[in-house]
Coordinates of C-alpha atoms and ligand atoms in Angstrom, one line a residue:
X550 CA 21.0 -19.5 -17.1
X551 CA 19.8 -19.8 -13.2
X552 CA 22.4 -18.2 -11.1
X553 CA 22.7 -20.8 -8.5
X554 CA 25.6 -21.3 -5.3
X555 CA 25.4 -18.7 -2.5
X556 CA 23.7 -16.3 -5.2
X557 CA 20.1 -15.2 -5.4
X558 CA 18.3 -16.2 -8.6
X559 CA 17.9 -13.1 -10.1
X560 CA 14.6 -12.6 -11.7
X561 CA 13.3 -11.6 -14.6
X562 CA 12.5 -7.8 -15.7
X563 CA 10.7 -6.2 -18.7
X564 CA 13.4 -4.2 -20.2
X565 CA 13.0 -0.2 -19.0
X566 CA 12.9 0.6 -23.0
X567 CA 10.1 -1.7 -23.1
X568 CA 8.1 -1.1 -20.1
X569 CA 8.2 2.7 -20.2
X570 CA 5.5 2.0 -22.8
X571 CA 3.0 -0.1 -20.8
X572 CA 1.8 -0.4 -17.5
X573 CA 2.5 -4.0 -17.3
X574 CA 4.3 -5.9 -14.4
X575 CA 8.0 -4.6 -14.3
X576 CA 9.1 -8.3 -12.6
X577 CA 8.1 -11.4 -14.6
X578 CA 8.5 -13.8 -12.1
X579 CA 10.3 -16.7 -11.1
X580 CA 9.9 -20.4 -13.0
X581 CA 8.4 -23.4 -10.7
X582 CA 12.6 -24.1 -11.0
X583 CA 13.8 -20.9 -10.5
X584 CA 11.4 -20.6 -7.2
X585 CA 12.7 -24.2 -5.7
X586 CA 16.3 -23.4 -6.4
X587 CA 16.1 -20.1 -5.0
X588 CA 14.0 -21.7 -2.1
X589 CA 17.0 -24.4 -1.2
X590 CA 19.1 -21.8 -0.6
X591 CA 17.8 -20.8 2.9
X592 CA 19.9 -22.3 5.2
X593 CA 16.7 -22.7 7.8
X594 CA 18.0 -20.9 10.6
X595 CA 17.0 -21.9 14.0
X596 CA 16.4 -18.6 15.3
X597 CA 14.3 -17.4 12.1
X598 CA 15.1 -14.1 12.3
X599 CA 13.0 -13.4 9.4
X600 CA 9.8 -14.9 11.0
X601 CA 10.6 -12.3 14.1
X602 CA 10.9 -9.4 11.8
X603 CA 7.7 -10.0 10.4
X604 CA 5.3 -7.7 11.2
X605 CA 2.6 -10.7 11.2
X606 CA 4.9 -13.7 11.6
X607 CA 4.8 -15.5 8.8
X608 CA 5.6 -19.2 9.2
X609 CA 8.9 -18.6 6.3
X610 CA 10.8 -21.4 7.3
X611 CA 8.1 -23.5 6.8
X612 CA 6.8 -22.2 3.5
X613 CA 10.5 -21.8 2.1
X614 CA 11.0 -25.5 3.0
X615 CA 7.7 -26.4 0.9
X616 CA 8.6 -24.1 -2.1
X617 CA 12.5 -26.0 -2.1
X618 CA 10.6 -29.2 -2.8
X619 CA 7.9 -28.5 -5.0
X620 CA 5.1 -28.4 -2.5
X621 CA 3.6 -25.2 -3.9
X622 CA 0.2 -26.2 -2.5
X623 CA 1.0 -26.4 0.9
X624 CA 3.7 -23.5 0.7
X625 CA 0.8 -21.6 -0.1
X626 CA -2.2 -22.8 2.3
X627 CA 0.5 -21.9 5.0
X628 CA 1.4 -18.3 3.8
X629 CA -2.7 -17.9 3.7
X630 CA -2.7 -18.9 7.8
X631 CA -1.0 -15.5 8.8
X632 CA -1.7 -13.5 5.6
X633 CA -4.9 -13.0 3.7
X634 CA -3.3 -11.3 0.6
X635 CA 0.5 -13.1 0.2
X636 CA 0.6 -12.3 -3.9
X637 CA 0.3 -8.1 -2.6
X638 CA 2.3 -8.6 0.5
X639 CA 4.8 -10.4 -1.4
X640 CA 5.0 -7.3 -3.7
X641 CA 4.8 -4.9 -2.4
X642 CA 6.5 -5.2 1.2
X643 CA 9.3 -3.3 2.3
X644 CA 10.9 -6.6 2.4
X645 CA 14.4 -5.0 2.9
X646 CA 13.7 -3.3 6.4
X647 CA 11.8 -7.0 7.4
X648 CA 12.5 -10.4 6.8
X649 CA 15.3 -10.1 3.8
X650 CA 17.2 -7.3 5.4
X651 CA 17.9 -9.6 8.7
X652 CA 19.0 -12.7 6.7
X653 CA 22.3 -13.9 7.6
X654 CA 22.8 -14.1 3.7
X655 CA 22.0 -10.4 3.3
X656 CA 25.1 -9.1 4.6
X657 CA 26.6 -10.0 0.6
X658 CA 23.3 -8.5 -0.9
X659 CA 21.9 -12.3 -1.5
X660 CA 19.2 -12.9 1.3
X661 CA 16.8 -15.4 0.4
X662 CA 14.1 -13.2 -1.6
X663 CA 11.6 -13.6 0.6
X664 CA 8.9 -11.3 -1.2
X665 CA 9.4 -12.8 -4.5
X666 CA 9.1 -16.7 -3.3
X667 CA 5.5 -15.4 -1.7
X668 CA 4.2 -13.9 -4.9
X669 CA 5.6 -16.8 -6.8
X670 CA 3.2 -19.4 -4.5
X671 CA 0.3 -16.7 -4.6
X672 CA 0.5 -16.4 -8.6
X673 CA 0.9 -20.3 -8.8
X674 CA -2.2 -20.7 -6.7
X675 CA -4.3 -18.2 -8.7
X676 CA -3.2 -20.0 -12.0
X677 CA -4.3 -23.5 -11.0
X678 CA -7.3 -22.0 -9.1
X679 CA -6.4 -23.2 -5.7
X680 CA -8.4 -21.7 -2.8
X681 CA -8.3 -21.9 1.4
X682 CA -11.2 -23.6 2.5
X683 CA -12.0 -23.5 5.9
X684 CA -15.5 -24.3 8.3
X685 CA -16.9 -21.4 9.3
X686 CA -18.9 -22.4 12.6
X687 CA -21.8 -19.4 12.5
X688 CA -22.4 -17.2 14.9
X689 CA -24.9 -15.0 13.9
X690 CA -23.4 -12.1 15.7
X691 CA -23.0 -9.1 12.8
X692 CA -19.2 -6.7 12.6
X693 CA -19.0 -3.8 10.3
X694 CA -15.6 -3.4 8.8
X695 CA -15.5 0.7 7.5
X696 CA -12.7 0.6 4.4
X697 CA -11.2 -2.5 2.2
X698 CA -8.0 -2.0 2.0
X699 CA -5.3 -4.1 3.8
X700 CA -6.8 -3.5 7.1
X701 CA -10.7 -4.4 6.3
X702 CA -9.7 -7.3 4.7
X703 CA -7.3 -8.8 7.0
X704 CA -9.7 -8.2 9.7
X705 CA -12.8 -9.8 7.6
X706 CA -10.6 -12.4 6.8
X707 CA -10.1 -13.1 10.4
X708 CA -13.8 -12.2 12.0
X709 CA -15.4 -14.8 9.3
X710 CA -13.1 -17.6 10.7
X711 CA -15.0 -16.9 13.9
X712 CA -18.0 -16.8 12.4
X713 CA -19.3 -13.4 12.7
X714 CA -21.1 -12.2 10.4
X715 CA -19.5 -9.8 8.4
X716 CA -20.1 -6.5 6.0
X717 CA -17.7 -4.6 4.4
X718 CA -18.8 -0.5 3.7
X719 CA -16.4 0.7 0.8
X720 CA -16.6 4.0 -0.8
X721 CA -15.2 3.4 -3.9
X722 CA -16.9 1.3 -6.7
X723 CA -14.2 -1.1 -6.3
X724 CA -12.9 -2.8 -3.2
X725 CA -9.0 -2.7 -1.9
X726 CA -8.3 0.9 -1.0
X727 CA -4.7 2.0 -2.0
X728 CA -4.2 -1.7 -3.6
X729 CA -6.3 -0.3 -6.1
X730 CA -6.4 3.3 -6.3
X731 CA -2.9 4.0 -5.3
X732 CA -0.7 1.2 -6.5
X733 CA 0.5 1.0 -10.3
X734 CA 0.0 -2.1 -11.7
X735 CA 3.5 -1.9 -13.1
X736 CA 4.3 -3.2 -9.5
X737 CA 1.1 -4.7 -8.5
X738 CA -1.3 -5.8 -11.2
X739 CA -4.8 -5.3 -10.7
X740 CA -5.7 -9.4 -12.0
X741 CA -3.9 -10.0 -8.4
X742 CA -5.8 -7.8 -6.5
X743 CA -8.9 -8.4 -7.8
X744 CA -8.3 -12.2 -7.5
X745 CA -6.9 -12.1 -3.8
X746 CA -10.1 -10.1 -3.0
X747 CA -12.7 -12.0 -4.4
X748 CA -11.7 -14.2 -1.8
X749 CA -13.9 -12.1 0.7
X750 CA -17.0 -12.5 -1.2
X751 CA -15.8 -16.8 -1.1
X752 CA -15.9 -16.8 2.4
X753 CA -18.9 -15.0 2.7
X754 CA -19.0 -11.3 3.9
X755 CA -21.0 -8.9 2.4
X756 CA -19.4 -6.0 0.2
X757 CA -21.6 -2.9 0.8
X758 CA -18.9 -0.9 -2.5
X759 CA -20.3 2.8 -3.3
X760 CA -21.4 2.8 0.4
X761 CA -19.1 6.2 2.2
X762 CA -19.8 6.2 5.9
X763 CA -21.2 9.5 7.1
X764 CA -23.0 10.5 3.6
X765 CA -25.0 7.7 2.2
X766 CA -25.1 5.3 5.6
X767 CA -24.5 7.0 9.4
X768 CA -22.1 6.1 11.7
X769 CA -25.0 6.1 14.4
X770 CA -27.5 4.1 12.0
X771 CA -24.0 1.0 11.8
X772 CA -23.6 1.4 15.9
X773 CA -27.3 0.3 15.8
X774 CA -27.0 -2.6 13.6
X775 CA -24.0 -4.0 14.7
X776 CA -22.6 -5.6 17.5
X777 CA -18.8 -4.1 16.8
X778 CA -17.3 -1.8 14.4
X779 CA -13.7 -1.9 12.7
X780 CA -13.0 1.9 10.8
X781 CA -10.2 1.0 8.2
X782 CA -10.5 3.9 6.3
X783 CA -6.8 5.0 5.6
X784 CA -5.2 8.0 5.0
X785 CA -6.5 9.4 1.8
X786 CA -6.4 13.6 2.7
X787 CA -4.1 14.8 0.5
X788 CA -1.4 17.3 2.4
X789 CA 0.0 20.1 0.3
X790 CA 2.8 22.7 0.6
X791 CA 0.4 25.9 1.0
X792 CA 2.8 28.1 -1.4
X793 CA 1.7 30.4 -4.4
X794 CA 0.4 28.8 -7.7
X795 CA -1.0 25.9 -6.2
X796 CA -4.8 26.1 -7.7
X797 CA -3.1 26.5 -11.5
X798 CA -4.4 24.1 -13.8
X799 CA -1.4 21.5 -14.1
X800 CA -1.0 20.9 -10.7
X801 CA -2.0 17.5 -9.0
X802 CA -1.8 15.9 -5.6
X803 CA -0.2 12.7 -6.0
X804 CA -3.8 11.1 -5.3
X805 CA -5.7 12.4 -7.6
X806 CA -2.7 11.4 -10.7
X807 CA -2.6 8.4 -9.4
X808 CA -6.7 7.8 -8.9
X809 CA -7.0 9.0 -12.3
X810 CA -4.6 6.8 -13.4
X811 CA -4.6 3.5 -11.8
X812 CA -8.5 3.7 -10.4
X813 CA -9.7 5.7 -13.7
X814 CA -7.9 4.0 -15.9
X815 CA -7.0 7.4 -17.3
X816 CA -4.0 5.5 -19.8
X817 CA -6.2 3.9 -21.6
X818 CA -8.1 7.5 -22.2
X819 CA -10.9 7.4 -24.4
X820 CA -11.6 4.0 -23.7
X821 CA -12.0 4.5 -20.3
X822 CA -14.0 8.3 -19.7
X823 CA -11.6 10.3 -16.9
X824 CA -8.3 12.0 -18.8
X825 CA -5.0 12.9 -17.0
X826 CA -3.4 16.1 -18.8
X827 CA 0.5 15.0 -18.2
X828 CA 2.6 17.2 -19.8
X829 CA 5.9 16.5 -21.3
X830 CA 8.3 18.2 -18.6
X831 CA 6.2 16.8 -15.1
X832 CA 8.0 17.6 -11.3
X833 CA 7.2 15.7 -8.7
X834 CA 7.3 17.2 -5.2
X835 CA 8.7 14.9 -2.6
X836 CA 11.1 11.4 -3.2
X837 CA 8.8 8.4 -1.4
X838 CA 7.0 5.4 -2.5
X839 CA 4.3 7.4 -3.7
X840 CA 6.6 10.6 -5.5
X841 CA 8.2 7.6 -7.3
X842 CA 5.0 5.6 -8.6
X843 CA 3.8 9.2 -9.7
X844 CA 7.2 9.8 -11.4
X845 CA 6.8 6.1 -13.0
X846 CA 3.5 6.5 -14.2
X847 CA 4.4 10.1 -15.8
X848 CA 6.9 8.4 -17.7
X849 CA 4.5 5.7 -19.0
X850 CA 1.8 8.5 -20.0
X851 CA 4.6 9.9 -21.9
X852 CA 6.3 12.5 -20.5
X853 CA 9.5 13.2 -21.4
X854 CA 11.6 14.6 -19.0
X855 CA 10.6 13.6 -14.9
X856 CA 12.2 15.1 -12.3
X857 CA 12.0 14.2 -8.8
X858 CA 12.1 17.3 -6.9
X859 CA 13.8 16.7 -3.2
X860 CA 14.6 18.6 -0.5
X861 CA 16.9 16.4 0.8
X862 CA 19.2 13.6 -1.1
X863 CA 18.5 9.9 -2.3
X864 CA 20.4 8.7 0.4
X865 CA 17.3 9.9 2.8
X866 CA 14.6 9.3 0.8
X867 CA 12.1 7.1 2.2
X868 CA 10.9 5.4 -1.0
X869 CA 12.2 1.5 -1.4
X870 CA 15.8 1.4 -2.8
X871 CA 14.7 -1.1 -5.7
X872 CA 12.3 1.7 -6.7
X873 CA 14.4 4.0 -7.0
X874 CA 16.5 1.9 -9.3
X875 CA 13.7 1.5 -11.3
X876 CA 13.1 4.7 -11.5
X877 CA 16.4 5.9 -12.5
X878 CA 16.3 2.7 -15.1
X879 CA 13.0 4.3 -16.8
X880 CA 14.8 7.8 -16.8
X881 CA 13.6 9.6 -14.1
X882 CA 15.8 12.2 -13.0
X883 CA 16.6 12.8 -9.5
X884 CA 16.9 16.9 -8.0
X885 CA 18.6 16.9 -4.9
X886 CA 18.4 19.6 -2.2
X887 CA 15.9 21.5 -4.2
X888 CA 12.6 22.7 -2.1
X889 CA 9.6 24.6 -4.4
X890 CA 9.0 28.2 -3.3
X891 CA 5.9 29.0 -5.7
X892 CA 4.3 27.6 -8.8
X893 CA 3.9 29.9 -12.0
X894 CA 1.6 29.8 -14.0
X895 CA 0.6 31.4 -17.9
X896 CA -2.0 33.6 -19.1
X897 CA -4.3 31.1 -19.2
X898 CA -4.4 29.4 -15.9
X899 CA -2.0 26.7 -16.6
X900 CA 1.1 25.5 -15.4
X901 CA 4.5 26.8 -17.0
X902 CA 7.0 26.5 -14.2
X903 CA 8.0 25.5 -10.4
X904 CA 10.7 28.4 -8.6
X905 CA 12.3 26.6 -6.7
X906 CA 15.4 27.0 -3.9
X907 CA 18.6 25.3 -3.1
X908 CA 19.2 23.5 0.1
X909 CA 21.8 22.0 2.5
X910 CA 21.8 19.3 4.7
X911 CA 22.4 20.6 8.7
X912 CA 22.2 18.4 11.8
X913 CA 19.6 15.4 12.3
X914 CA 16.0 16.4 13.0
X915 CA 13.4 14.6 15.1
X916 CA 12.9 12.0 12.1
X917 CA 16.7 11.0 12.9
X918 CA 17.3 12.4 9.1
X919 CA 19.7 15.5 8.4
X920 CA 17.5 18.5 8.5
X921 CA 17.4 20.3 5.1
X922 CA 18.5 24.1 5.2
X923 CA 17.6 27.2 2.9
X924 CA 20.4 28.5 1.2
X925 CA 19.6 32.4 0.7
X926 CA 19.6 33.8 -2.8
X927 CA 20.0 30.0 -4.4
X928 CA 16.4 30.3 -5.9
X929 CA 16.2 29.0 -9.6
X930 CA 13.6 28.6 -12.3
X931 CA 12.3 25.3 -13.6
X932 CA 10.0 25.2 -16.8
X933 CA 7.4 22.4 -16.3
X934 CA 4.5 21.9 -17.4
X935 CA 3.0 19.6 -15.1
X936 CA 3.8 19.7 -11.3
X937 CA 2.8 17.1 -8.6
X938 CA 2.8 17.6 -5.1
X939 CA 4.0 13.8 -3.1
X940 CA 3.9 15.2 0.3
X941 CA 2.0 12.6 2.6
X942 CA -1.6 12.1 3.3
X943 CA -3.7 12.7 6.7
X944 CA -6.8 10.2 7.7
X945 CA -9.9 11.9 6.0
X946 CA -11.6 15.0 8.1
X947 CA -15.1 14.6 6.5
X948 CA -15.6 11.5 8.0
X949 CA -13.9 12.2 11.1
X950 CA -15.8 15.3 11.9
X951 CA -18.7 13.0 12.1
X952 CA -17.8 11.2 15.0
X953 CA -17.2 13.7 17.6
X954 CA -16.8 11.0 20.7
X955 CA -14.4 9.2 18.7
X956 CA -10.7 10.6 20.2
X957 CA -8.1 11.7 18.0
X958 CA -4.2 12.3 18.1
X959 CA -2.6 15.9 16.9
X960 CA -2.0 14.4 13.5
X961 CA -5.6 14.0 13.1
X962 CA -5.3 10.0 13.5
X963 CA -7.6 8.1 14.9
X964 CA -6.5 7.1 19.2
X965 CA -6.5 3.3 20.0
X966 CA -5.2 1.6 22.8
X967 CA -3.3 -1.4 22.8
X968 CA -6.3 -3.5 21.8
X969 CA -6.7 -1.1 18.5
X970 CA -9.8 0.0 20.8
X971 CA -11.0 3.6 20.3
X972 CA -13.0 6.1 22.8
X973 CA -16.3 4.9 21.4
X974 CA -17.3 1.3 23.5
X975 CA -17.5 -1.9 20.4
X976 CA -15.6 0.3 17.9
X977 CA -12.3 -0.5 17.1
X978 CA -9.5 0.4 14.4
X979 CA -6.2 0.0 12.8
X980 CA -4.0 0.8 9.8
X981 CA -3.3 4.0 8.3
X982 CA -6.5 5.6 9.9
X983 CA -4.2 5.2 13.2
X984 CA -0.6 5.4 11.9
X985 CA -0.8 8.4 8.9
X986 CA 0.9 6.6 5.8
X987 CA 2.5 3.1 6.8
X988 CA 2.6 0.1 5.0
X989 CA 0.4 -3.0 3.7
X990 CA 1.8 -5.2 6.0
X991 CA 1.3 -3.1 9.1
X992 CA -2.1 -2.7 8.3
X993 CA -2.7 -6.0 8.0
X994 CA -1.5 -7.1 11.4
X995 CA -3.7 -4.2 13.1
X996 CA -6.7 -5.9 11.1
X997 CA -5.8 -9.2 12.6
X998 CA -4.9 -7.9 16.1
X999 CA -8.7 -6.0 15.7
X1000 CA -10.2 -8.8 15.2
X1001 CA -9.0 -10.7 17.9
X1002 CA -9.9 -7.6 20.0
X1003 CA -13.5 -7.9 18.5
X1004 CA -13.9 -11.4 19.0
X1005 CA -12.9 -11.1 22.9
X1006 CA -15.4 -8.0 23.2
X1007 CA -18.2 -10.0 21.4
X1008 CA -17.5 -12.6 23.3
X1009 CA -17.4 -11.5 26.8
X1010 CA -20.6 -9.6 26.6
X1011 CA -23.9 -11.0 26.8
X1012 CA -25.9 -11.8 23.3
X1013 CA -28.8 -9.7 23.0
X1014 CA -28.6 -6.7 20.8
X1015 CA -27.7 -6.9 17.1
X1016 CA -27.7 -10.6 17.2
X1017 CA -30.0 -11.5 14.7
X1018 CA -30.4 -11.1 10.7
Ligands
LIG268 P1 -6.4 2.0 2.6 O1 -5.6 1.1 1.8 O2 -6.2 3.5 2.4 O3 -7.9 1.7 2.5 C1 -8.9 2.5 3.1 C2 -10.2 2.3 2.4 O4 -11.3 2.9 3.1 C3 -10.3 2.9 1.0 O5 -10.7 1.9 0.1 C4 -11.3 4.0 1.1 O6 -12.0 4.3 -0.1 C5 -12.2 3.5 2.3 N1 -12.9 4.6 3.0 C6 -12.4 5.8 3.4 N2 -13.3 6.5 4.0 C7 -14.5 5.7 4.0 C8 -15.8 6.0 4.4 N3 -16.2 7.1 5.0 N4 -16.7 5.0 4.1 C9 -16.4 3.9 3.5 N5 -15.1 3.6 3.0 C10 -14.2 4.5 3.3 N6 2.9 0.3 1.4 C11 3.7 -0.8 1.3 O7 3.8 -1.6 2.2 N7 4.5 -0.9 0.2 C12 4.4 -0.1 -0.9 O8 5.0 -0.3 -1.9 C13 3.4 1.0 -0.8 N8 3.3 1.8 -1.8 C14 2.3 2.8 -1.8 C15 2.1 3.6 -2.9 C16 1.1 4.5 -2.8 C17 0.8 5.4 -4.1 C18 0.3 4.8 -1.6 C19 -0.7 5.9 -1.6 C20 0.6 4.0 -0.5 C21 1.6 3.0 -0.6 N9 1.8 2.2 0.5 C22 2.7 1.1 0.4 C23 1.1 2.3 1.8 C24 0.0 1.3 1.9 O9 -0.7 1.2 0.7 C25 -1.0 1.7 3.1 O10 -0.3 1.8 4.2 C26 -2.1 0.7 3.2 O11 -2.9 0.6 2.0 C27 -3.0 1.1 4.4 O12 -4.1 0.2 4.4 P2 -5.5 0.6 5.1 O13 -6.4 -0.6 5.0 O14 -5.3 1.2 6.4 O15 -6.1 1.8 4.2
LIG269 FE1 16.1 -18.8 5.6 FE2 17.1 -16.3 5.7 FE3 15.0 -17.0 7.2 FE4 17.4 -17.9 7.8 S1 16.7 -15.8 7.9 S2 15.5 -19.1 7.8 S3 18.3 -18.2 5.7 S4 15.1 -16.9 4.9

């Protein structure tokens, strides 16, 4: 039964009893029905506050109009005009802070679900094979985009429509960056992201995958071959907590579990050659996105008890309220005001426990959030066998290092102005590599903004160097 009126149409889950045994999408979609119904909802506001809380104004009013009548094809070609990758975005997007969260109807907890309509027109396009075409106009005039995550695509995306040519350096064997490496496929399956990026090869630029910048190609030798440069390259440094036990055998960053998993394919271990040792008691160290998709994949690799280990309550925790839910769903179980003091390990190197101390919440801190306080003598003892450490990443130093003249911040980010320009003349960049850890949809409006900043730099300067194939 659709659940129709001033109510959203709810969609349609695996059952946690189910899905705790596969790494399968958790949502299953809305129906070509449910979408339209839940689409004639919107009440097309003339203000669109939606569209202004969207970090790369999306034409919603105009795609939710199509979607209410059946025009899936045209819902679609629109969403594609201001967003390369709508199925991800639509995903994985902290819709709640952005475009559903300022809804009129979201007061009651029904805004129009925003996120869900976009994947819904995305997966409808992949299934009857429906592609943007646009005319490139050539014009010869080569950009290298470092990275192809959100970023390095967006700005390909946008630097092709030019006309520039266009290559894309990726380290990894397999292009999309945290799409791929990072993200389950529990809440973003890998058909999507492979399909939404194939669409780079369609439109022409080159993928240069198993290429890292500053080992196997210079930064020096791409300032000589082309005309501008766009670094993408994230935030992939692990940080960790720098207590005792760290280097036991058992203990992860949340990178490298989920590289092993999602990249590696470590699940489907021996099919697939790297192996994840998850034990059956596994704490996770921190309570974001990322502590929650390694908590959710623990579960799936068959752990049996997860804890989330956090410092301060789920009322702070930055991770996405509807993961959490899922989360607690699947059985996770959630420590508040609990901060690790060292790691233990056995005779043998491994793993067999996490000490830990007890917390309390004092007054707000710089991050606005109540600042978490030791409580002497409160520590405790916490057999586990498997401990992950969740505690944010920093942009990569060994490729940094390698480009003295290019200005960084204290956090070790990469400095822009507000062009996304860098210290180095013709090299730009954007998205984690400048923020730390942000979002897709942030980094795909600095690719966009970068190329724009590209294309007036190319532009404006007069065609000589690096000009021709
Ligand atoms: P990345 O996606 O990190 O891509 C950078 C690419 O550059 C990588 O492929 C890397 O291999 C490549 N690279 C690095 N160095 C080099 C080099 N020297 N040479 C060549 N290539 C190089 N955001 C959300 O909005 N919603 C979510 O639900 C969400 N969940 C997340 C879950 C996890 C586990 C993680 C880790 C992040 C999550 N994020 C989420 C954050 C989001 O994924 C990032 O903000 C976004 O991917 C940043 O995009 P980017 O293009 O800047 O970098
Ligand atoms: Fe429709 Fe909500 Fe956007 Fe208004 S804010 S146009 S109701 S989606």
């Amino acid at each position: 039964m659709l659940e129709i009126g001033g109510r959203r149409v709810k969609m349609a889950e695996q059952e946690p009893g189910i899905r705790v045994r596969n790494f399968r999408s958790v949502p299953l979609g809305y129906t070509p029905e449910q979408a339209m119904i839940e689409a004639q909802r919107c009440v097309q506001c003339a203000h669109a506050p939606c569209e202004r809380h969207c970090p790369v104004r999306m034409n919603l009013r105009q795609i939710i109009r199509r979607i209410a009548c059946g025009d899936f094809r045209n819902a679609f070609l629109i969403a594609k005009q201001d967003n390369p990758i709508p199925a991800i975005a639509g995903l994985v997007c902290p819709q709640e802070e952005q475009c559903e969260g300022v809804c009129p109807l979201a007061g009651r907890g029904q805004g129009i679900n925003i996120g869900k309509l976009e994947a819904f027109i995305a997966q409808w396009a992949m299934e009857n094979k429906l592609k943007e075409e646009f005319h490139i106009e050539e014009k010869g005039q080569r950009v290298a985009v470092i990275g192809s995550g959100p970023a390095g695509i967006s700005c390909t995306v946008d630097l092709r429509r030019h006309g520039y040519v266009v290559s894309v350096y990726e380290a990894l064997h397999v292009a999309g960056g945290v799409l791929q490496y990072g993200i389950p496929a529990f809440r973003l399956p890998k058909d999507i992201v492979d399909y939404e990026i194939s669409y780079l090869e369609e439109i022409g630029a080159a993928m240069k995958l198993n290429h890292i910048v500053g080992q196997n190609v210079t930064f020096d030798e791409l300032r000589s071959e082309y005309a501008a440069i766009f670094i993408a390259t994230g935030a992939g440094a692990p940080q960790f907590l720098g207590i005792e036990g760290e280097c036991l055998k058992g203990v992860y960053s949340a990178n490298e579990f989920l590289i092993r998993t999602n990249l590696m394919k470590a699940y489907r271990f021996p099919d697939y050659d790297t192996p994840i040792v998850c034990g059956s008691r596994v704490g996770v160290i921190g309570a974001g996105n990322v502590a929650m998709d390694v908590a959710r994949c623990a579960v799936r690799l068959g752990a049996r008890d997860v804890y989330i280990l956090y410092r301060r309550t789920r009322r702070e925790s930055p991770a996405r309220e509807e993961e959490i839910q899922h989360g607690l769903e699947e059985g996770i179980n959630f420590i508040e005001l609990v901060n690790p003091v060292r790691i233990l390990g056995r005779d043998d190197g491994w793993v067999r426990a996490v000490e830990l101390v007890r917390m309390r919440l004092a007054e707000p801190d710089q991050s606005g959030r109540p600042r978490p306080v030791v409580i002497p003598g409160s520590e405790f003892t916490m057999e586990l066998d498997t401990v992950v450490e969740s505690l944010g990443t920093q942009p990569n130093r060994l490729f940094l290092d390698r480009i003295p003249q290019l200005k960084r911040t204290k956090w070790n980010t990469i400095e822009v102005d507000a062009d996304l320009k860098t210290s180095i003349d013709g090299v730009y960049a954007g998205g984690d590599a400048i923020h730390g850890n942000a979002t897709v949809i942030l980094a795909l409006g600095d690719g966009r903004k970068a190329a724009q900043s590209i294309h007036g730099y190319i532009s404006t300067r007069p065609r000589q160097l690096h000009s021709d194939l």
